[in-house]
XYZ file of C-alpha atoms in Angstrom:
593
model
C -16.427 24.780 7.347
C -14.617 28.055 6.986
C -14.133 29.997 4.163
C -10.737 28.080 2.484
C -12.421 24.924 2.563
C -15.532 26.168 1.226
C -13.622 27.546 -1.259
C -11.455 24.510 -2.184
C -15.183 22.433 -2.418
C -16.644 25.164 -4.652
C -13.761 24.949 -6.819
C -14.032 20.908 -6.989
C -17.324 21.788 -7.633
C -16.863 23.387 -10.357
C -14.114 21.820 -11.983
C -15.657 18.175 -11.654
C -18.348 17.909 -9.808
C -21.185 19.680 -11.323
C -20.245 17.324 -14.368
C -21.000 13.972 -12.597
C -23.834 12.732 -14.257
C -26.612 11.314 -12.199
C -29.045 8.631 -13.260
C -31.763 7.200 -11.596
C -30.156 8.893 -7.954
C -26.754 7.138 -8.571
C -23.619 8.908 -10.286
C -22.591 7.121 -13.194
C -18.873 6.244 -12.916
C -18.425 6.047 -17.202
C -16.543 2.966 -16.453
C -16.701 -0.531 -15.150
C -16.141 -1.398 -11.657
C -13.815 -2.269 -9.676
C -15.276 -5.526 -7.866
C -15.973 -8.948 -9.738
C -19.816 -8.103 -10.442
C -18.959 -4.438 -11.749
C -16.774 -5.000 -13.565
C -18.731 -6.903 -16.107
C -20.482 -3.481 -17.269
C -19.451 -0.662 -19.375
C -20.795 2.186 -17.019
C -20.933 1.393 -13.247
C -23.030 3.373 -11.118
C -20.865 4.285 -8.025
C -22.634 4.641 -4.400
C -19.169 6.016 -3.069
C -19.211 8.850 -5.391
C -22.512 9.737 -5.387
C -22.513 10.009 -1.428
C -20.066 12.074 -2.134
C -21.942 13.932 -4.846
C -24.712 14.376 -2.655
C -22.491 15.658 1.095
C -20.754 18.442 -0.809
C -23.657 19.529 -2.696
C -25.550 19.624 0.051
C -22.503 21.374 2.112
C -22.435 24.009 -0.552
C -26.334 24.497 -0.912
C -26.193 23.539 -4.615
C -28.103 20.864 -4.473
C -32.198 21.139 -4.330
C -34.268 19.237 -1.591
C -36.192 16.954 -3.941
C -33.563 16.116 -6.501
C -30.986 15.528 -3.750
C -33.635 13.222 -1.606
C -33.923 11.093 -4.348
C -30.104 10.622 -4.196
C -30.679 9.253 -1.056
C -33.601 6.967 -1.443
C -31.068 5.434 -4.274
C -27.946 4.880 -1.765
C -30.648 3.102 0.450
C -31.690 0.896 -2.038
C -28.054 -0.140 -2.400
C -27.991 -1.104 1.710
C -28.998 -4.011 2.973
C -31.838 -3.945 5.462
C -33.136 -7.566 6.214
C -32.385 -7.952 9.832
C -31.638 -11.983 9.520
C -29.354 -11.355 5.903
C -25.772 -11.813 7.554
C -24.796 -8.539 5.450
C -27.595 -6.476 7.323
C -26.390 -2.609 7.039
C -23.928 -3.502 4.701
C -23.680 -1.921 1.080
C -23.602 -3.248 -2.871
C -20.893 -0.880 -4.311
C -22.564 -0.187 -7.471
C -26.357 -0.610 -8.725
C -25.341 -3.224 -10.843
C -24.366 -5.344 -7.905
C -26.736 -8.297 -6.590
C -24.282 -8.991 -3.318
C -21.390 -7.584 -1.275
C -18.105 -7.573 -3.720
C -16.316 -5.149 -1.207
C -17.360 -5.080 2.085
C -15.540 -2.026 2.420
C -18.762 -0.260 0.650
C -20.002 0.875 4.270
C -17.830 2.658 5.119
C -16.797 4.392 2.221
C -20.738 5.380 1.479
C -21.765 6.209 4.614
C -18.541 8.230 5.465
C -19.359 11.552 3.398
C -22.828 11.368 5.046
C -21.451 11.037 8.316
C -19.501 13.791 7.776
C -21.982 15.842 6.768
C -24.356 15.148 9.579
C -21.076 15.411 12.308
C -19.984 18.906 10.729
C -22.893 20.735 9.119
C -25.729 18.911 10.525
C -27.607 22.648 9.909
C -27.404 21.781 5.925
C -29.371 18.356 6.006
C -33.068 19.500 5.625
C -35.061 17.931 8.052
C -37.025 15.661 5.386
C -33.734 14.021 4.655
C -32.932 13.151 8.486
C -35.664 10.054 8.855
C -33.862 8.326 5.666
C -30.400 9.227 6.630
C -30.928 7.796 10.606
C -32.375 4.514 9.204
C -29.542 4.374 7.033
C -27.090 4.648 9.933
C -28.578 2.727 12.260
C -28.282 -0.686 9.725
C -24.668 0.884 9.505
C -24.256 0.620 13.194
C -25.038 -2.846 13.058
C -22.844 -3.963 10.292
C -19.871 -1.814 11.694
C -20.944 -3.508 15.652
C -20.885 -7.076 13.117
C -17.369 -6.215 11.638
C -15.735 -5.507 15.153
C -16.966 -8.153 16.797
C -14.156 -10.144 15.603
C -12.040 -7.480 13.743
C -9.728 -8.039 11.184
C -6.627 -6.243 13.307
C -4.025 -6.575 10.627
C -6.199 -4.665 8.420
C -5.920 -1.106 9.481
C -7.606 1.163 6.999
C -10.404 -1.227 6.925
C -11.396 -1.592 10.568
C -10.371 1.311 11.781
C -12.578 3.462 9.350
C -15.339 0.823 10.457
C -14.572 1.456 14.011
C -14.831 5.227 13.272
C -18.108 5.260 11.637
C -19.693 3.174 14.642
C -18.512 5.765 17.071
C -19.762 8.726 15.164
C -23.275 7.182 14.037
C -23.570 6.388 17.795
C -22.693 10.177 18.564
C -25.297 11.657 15.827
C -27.777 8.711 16.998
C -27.739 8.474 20.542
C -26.645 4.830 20.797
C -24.737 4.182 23.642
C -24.681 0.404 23.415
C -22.777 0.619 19.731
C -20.823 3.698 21.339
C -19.335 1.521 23.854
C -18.662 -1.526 21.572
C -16.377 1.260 18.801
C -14.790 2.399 22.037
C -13.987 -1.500 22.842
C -12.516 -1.671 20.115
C -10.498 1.039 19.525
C -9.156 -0.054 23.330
C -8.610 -3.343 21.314
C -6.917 -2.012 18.538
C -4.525 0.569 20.004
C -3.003 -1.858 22.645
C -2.412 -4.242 19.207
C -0.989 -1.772 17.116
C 1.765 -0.629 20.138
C 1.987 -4.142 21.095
C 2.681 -5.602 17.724
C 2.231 -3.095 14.672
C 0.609 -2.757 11.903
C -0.451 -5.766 10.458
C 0.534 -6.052 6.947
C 1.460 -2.911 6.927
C -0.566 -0.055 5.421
C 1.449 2.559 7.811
C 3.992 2.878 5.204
C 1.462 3.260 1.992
C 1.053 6.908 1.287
C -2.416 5.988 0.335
C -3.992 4.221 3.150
C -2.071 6.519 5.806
C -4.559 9.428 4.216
C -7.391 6.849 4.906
C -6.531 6.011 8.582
C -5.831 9.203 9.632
C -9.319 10.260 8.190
C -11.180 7.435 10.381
C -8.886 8.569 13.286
C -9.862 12.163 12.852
C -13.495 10.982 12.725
C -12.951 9.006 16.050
C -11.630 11.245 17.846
C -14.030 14.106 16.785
C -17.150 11.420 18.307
C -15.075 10.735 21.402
C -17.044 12.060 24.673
C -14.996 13.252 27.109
C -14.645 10.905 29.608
C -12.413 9.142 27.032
C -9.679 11.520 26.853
C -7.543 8.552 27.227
C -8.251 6.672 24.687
C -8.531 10.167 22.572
C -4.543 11.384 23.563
C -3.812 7.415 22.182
C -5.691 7.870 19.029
C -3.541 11.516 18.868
C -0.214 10.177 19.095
C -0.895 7.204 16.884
C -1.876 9.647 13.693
C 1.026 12.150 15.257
C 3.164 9.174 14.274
C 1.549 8.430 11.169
C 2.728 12.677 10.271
C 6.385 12.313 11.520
C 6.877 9.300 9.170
C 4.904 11.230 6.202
C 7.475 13.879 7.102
C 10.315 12.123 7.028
C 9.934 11.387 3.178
C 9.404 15.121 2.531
C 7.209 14.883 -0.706
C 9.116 11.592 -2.033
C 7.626 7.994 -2.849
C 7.873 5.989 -0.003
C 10.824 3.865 -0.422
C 9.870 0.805 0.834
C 5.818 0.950 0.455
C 3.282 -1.422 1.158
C 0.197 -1.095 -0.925
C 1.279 1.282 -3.493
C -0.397 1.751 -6.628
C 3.203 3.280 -8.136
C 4.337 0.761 -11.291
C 5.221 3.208 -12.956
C 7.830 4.496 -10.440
C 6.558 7.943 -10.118
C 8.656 10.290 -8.096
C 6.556 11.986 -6.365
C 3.259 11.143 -5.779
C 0.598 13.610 -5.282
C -1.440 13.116 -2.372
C -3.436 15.644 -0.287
C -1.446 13.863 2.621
C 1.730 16.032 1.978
C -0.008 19.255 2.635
C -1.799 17.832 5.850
C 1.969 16.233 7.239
C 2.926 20.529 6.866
C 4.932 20.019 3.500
C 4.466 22.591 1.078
C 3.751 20.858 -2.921
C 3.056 22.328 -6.036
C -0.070 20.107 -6.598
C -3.683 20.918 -7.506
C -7.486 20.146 -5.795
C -7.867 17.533 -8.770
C -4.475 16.121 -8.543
C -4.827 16.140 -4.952
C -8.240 14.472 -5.190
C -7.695 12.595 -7.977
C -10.309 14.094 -9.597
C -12.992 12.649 -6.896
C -15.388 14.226 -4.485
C -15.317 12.262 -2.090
C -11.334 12.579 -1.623
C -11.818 16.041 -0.714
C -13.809 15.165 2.991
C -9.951 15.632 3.976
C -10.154 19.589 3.316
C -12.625 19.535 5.782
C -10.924 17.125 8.332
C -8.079 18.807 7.980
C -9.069 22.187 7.446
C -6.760 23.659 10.452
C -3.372 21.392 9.440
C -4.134 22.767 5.804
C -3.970 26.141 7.216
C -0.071 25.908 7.954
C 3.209 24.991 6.620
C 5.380 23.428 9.216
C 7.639 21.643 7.388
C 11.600 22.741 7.942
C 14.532 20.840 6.290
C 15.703 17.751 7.191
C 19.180 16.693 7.312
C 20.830 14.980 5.019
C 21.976 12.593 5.049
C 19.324 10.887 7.377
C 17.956 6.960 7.757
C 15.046 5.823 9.647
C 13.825 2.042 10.722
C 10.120 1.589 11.158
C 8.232 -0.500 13.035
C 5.863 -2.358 10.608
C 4.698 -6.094 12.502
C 6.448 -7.646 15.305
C 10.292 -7.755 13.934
C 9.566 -6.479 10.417
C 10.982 -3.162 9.441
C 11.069 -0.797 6.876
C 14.510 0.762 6.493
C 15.420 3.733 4.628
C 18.145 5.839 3.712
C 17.972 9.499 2.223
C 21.133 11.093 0.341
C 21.706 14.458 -1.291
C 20.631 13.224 -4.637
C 17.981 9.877 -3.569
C 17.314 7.230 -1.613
C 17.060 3.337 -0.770
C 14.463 1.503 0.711
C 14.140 -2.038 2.028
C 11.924 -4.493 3.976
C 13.655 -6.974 6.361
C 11.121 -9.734 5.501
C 8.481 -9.571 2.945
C 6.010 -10.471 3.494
C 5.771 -8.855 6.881
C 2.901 -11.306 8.336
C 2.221 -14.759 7.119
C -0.602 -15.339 4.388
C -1.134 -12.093 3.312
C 1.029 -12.715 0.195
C -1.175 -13.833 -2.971
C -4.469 -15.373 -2.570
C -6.781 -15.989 -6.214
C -8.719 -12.942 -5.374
C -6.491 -10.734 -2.916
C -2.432 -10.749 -1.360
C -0.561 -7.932 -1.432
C 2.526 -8.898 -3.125
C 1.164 -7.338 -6.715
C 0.658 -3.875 -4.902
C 4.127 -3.873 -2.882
C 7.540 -2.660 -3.494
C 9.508 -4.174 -0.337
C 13.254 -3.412 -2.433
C 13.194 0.174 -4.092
C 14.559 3.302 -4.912
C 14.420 6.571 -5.960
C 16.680 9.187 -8.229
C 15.675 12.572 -7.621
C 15.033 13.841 -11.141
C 14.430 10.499 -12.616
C 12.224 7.621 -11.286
C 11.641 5.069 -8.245
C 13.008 1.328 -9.603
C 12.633 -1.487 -7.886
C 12.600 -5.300 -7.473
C 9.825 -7.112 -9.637
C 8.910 -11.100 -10.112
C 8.124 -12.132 -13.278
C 5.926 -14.903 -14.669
C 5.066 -15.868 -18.411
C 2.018 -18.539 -17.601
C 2.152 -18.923 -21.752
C -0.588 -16.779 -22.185
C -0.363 -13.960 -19.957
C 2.231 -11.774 -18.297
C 2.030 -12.074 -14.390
C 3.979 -9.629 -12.558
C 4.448 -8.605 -8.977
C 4.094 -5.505 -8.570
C 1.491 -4.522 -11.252
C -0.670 -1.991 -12.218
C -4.232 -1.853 -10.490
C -6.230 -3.312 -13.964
C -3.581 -5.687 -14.916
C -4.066 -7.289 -11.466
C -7.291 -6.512 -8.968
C -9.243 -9.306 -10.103
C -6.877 -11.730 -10.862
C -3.715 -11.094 -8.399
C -1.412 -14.078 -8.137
C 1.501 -14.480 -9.733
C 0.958 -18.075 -11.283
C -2.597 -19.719 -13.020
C -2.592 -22.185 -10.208
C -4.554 -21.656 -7.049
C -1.558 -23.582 -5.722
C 1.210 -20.717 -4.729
C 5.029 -21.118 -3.653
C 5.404 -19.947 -0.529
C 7.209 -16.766 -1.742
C 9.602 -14.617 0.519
C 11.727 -11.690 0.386
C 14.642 -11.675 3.637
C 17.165 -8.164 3.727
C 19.615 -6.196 5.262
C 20.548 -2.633 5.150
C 22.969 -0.526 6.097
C 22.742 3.220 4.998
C 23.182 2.904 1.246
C 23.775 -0.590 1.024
C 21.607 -3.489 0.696
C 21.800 -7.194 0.676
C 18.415 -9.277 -0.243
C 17.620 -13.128 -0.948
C 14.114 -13.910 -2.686
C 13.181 -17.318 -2.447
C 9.937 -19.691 -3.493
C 9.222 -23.076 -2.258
C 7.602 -25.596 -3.080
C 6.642 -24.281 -6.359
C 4.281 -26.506 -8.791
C 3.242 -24.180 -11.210
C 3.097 -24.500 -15.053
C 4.905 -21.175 -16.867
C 7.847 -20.806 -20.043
C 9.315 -17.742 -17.990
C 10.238 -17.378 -14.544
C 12.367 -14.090 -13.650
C 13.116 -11.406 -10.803
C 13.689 -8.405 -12.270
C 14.907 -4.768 -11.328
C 13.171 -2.391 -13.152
C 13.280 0.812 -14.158
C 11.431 3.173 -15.842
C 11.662 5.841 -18.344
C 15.308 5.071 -18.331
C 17.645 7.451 -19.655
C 21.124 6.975 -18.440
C 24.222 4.818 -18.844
C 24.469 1.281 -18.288
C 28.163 -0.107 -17.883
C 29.682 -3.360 -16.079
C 32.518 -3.270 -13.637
C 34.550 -5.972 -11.589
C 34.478 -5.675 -8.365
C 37.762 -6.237 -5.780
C 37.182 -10.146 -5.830
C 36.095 -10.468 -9.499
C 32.395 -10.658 -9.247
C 30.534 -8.489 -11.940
C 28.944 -5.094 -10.883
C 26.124 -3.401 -12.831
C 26.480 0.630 -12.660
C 23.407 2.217 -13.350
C 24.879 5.939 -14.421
C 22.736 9.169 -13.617
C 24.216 12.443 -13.597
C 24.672 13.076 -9.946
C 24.659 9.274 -8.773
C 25.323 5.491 -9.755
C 23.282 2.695 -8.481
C 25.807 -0.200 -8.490
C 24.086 -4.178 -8.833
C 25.543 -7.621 -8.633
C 23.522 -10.959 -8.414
C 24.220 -12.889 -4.927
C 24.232 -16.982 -5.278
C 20.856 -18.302 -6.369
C 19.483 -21.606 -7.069
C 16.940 -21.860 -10.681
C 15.342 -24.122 -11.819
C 17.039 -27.614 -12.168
C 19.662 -26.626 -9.866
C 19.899 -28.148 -6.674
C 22.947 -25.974 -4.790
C 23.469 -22.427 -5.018
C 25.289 -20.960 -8.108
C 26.128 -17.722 -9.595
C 23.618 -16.444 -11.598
C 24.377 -14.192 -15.220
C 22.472 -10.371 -14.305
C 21.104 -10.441 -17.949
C 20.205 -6.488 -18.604
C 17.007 -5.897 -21.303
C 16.090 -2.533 -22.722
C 12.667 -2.245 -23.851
C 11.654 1.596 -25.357
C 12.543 3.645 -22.139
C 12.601 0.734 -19.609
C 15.590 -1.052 -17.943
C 15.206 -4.775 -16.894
C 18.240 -6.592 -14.846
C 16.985 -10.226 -14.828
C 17.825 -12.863 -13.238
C 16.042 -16.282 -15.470
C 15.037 -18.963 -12.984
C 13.409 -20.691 -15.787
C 13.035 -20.110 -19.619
C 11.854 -22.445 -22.616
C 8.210 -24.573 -23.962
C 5.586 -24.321 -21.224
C 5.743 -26.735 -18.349
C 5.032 -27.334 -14.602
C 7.766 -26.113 -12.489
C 8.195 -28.346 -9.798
C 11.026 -27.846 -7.089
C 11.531 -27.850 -3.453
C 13.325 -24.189 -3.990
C 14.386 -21.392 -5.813
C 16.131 -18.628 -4.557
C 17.747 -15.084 -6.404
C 20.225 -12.588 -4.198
C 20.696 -8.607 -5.039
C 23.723 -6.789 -3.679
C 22.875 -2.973 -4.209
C 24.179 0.506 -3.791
C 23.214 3.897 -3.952
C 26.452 5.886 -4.956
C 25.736 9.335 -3.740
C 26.746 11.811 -5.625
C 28.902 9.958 -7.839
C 28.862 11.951 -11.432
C 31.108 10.012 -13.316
C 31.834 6.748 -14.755
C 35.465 6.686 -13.847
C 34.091 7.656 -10.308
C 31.543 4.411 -10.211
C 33.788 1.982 -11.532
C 36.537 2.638 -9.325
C 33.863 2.153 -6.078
C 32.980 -1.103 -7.704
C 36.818 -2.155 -7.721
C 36.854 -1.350 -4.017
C 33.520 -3.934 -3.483
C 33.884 -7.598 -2.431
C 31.093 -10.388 -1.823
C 31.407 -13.014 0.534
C 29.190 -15.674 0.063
C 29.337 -19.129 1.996
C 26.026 -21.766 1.594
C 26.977 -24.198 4.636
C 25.547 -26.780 6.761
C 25.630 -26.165 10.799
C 25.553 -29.501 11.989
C 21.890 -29.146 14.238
C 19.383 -29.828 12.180
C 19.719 -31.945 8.804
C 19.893 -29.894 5.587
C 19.603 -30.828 2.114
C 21.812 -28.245 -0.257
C 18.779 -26.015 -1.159
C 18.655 -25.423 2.166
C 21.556 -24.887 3.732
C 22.991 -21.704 5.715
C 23.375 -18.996 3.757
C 25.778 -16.151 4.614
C 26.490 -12.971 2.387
C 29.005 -10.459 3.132
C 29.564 -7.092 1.387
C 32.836 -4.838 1.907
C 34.073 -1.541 0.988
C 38.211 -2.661 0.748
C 38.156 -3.485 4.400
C 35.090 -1.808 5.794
C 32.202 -4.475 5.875
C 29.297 -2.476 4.808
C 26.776 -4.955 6.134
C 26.094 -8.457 5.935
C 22.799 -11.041 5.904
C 22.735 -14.430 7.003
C 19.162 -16.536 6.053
C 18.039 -19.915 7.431
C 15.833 -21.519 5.297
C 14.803 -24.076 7.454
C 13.497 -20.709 10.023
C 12.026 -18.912 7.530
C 9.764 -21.894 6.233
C 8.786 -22.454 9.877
C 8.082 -18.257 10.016
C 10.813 -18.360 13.088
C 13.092 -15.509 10.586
């Protein structure tokens, strides 16, 4: 540790550590939980933070031998250690916790311990070591359980597990689990340049900081006759940098598992500092007020050393590889940018499950306003009780994700184009049978300020111009089909102003509760990012220069009712054709497109 990271811990220390207040060996969270079982109590008592609590203070030498062993003996009691329990070595959560809610626990208990023991083994008194080896050896066997047959599309997940095996196998002396994490990081490498990412956590700000913790981990307990696999594991998190870079301190626009509804600019994330960029940010932003965030100081201590950042052009775009053909594609102007996803979502089930899916922390359409806010596309669902929304906020969603009551779903999917500033995108759901009195897609914005004006466009068609002071977003509804409709048809872009956020909605459905039941429904978005467009004068006569083509037709190979015919949209600047999508219905409910 030198002496800026010991610095930066004494100072978390200080500001929230040494407040943490410890009960019984556990740090008590002052809130419920975040899994099923802890959330059912007022005051959880967290075995992440507490490792935490007890790796730092015993980095620092704050902590005294008896009081801290007793820490321990507490995060043991919260592992499971019956050889023939098909959880052995994994980890309750919280103390209040009678059986795995997250099997993530493992990992993210054990990984400030492992830490500790890879980095500053010197600090761990010697009475400690007997309790922390047992606890990493039923570690060892989970992680060796999990990898077996690893969840590849879930990156954060099993790579961190894969990284824990191969550094308790380093501090332990266990060859046989060193060779099975070096399996499968073989395993996982050739799968992520071979096909991607999964469902995509390398473009979530978030989970990049979490992966390229577990890959620093790895390739710290790599011996070195692997050097290999260790120069793979380097350019996969040199990757991971140049993309962080490329966004230069701005929301990722796309993002995949983002926890942004409120459409915050710019994040704060300890990840900026790492990729080189220089933020104004603090350890407790950075952290989020967490110990066990700050293991990254130490990870990173040399990257958090330097500034290496330099200017990027503008403008600039970049396409990234997410999963087999899906992309992210983004586009980055003087004054913002525009994101999109080419299919959405990227790999099949991973949508909305009752108790997981991704779709309520994803933002596959979005954009961002320097100055202002990120908006974005949103579903909305009125079940007659309760607003469902995708995305949503963390603790309006965890526990209860979906977007419908039902535990029957629409298969729900999102196909784009993009070209620079422009972007074409149809949403569609089929087979829906769900009960609700509202059915909408939205674009939303927040904390909404500027000018909202309509404009027709070259062949008549309506344009929305969202006014900001250096830039106009310009929106116009493609062909849809709502409910009771059977062919496509224009849709009205209804616009909603509630306190300080926009809506533009499009109503698939509104009136007394009933079961939706169709074989499709499908909205379209046409939008632009005007770049440094400062006037309304300015906006409207771009949107005179715009023209839609749209043409729903049949192709004469395969037999097509109207909801699912070809569909073919075409957007032009006078006589420029900015870009253009075409979607197949019939291929995208057979996961061909």
């Amino acid at each position: 540790m030198n002496i800026q990271t010991e610095r930066v811990w004494r100072e978390m220390w200080e500001q929230f550590g040494c407040k943490l207040k410890v009960e019984d060996g556990l740090v008590n969270s002052g809130k419920p939980g975040h899994t099923a079982e802890g959330s059912q109590v007022q005051e959880a008592h967290d075995g992440r933070a507490t490792a935490a609590y007890y790796a730092i203070g015993m980095a620092l030498g704050i902590l005294e031998e008896e009081q801290s062993l007793q820490i321990l003996q507490s995060l043991a009691e919260l592992q499971f250690t019956d050889k023939l329990s098909p959880h052995y070595g994994a980890f309750r959560w919280y103390g209040e916790e009678t059986r795995v809610n997250d099997s993530n626990a493992a990992f993210f208990i054990l990984m400030p311990l492992v830490v500790l023991r890879l980095y500053m083994e010197e600090q761990v008194p010697v009475a400690h070591r007997e309790l922390l080896d047992q606890m990493m050896d039923h570690g060892a066997a989970w992680f060796e359980h999990e990898l077996k047959e690893p969840i590849l599309y879930y990156s954060n997940k099993i790579v961190s597990d894969g990284a824990l095996l191969l550094a308790i196998s380093k501090i332990r002396n266990l060859p046989h689990h060193y060779q099975a994490g070096i399996a499968f990081f073989e395993q996982w490498t050739n799968y992520t340049h071979r096909r991607g990412w999964g469902w995509g956590e390398n473009i979530s700000l978030l989970y990049i900081l979490i992966i390229m913790n577990a890959l620093r981990i790895s390739n710290v307990s790599l011996h070195e006759e692997n050097a290999e696999l260790k120069e793979k594991i380097g350019t996969i998190m040199n990757g991971l940098l140049d993309y962080v870079r490329f966004h230069d301190g701005y929301e990722f626009v796309p993002s995949i598992r983002s926890y942004n509804v409120q459409g915050k600019l710019q994040p704060i994330s300890l990840m900026w500092r790492i990729a080189g960029i220089e933020m104004p940010s603090s350890i407790e932003a950075e952290t989020g007020g967490e110990l066990w965030y700050g293991l990254s100081y130490l990870l990173f201590e040399e990257e958090l050393q330097l500034v290496t950042f330099s200017k990027l052009p503008l403008p600039r775009r970049r396409s990234e590889r997410i999963m087999d053909s899906s992309h992210a594609h983004t586009w980055v102007g003087e004054t913002g940018r525009i994101g999109s996803i080419n299919r959405f979502p990227v790999i099949a089930g991973s949508y909305q499950w009752p108790t997981w899916g991704l779709a309520w922390q994803s933002y596959p359409v979005s954009l961002a306003v320097s100055g202002h806010q990120v908006s974005y596309l949103r579903w909305y669902a009125h079940d007659g009780e309760r607003e469902r929304i995708h995305p949503a906020a963390m603790q309006q969603a965890y526990l209860s994700p979906a977007l419908f009551r039902e535990s029957w779903y629409p298969d729900t999917q999102l196909r784009s184009v993009q070209q620079d500033q422009a972007v074409l995108v149809v949403r569609s759901m089929s087979r829906i049978h769900n009960e609700v009195d509202e059915l909408a897609d939205e674009w939303v914005v927040h904390r909404w300020t500027g000018e909202l004006h309509t404009a027709a466009g070259s062949d008549g068609r309506e344009w929305t111009i969202l006014q900001y002071p250096q830039s106009a977003v310009l929106i116009a509804p493609l062909l849809g089909i709502a409910h009771g409709d059977l062919a496509r048809q224009l849709p009205t872009l209804h616009s909603d102003v509630d306190g300080d956020t926009l809506r533009l909605r499009q109503v698939l459905y509104a009136g007394k509760l009933q079961m939706l039941q169709q074989p499709r429904l499908e909205t379209g978005w046409a939008i632009y990012y005007a770049d440094g467009i400062s006037s309304l004068s300015e906006a409207t006569a771009l949107a005179a220069r715009l023209r839609l083509e749209e043409a729903s037709y049949r192709d004469g190979e395969v037999p097509r009712e109207s909801y699912m015919e070809m569909r073919r949209a075409t957007l032009f600047e006078g006589d420029t054709k900015l870009t253009e999508l075409i979607v197949d219905p019939h291929k995208i409910e057979s996961g061909e497109a």
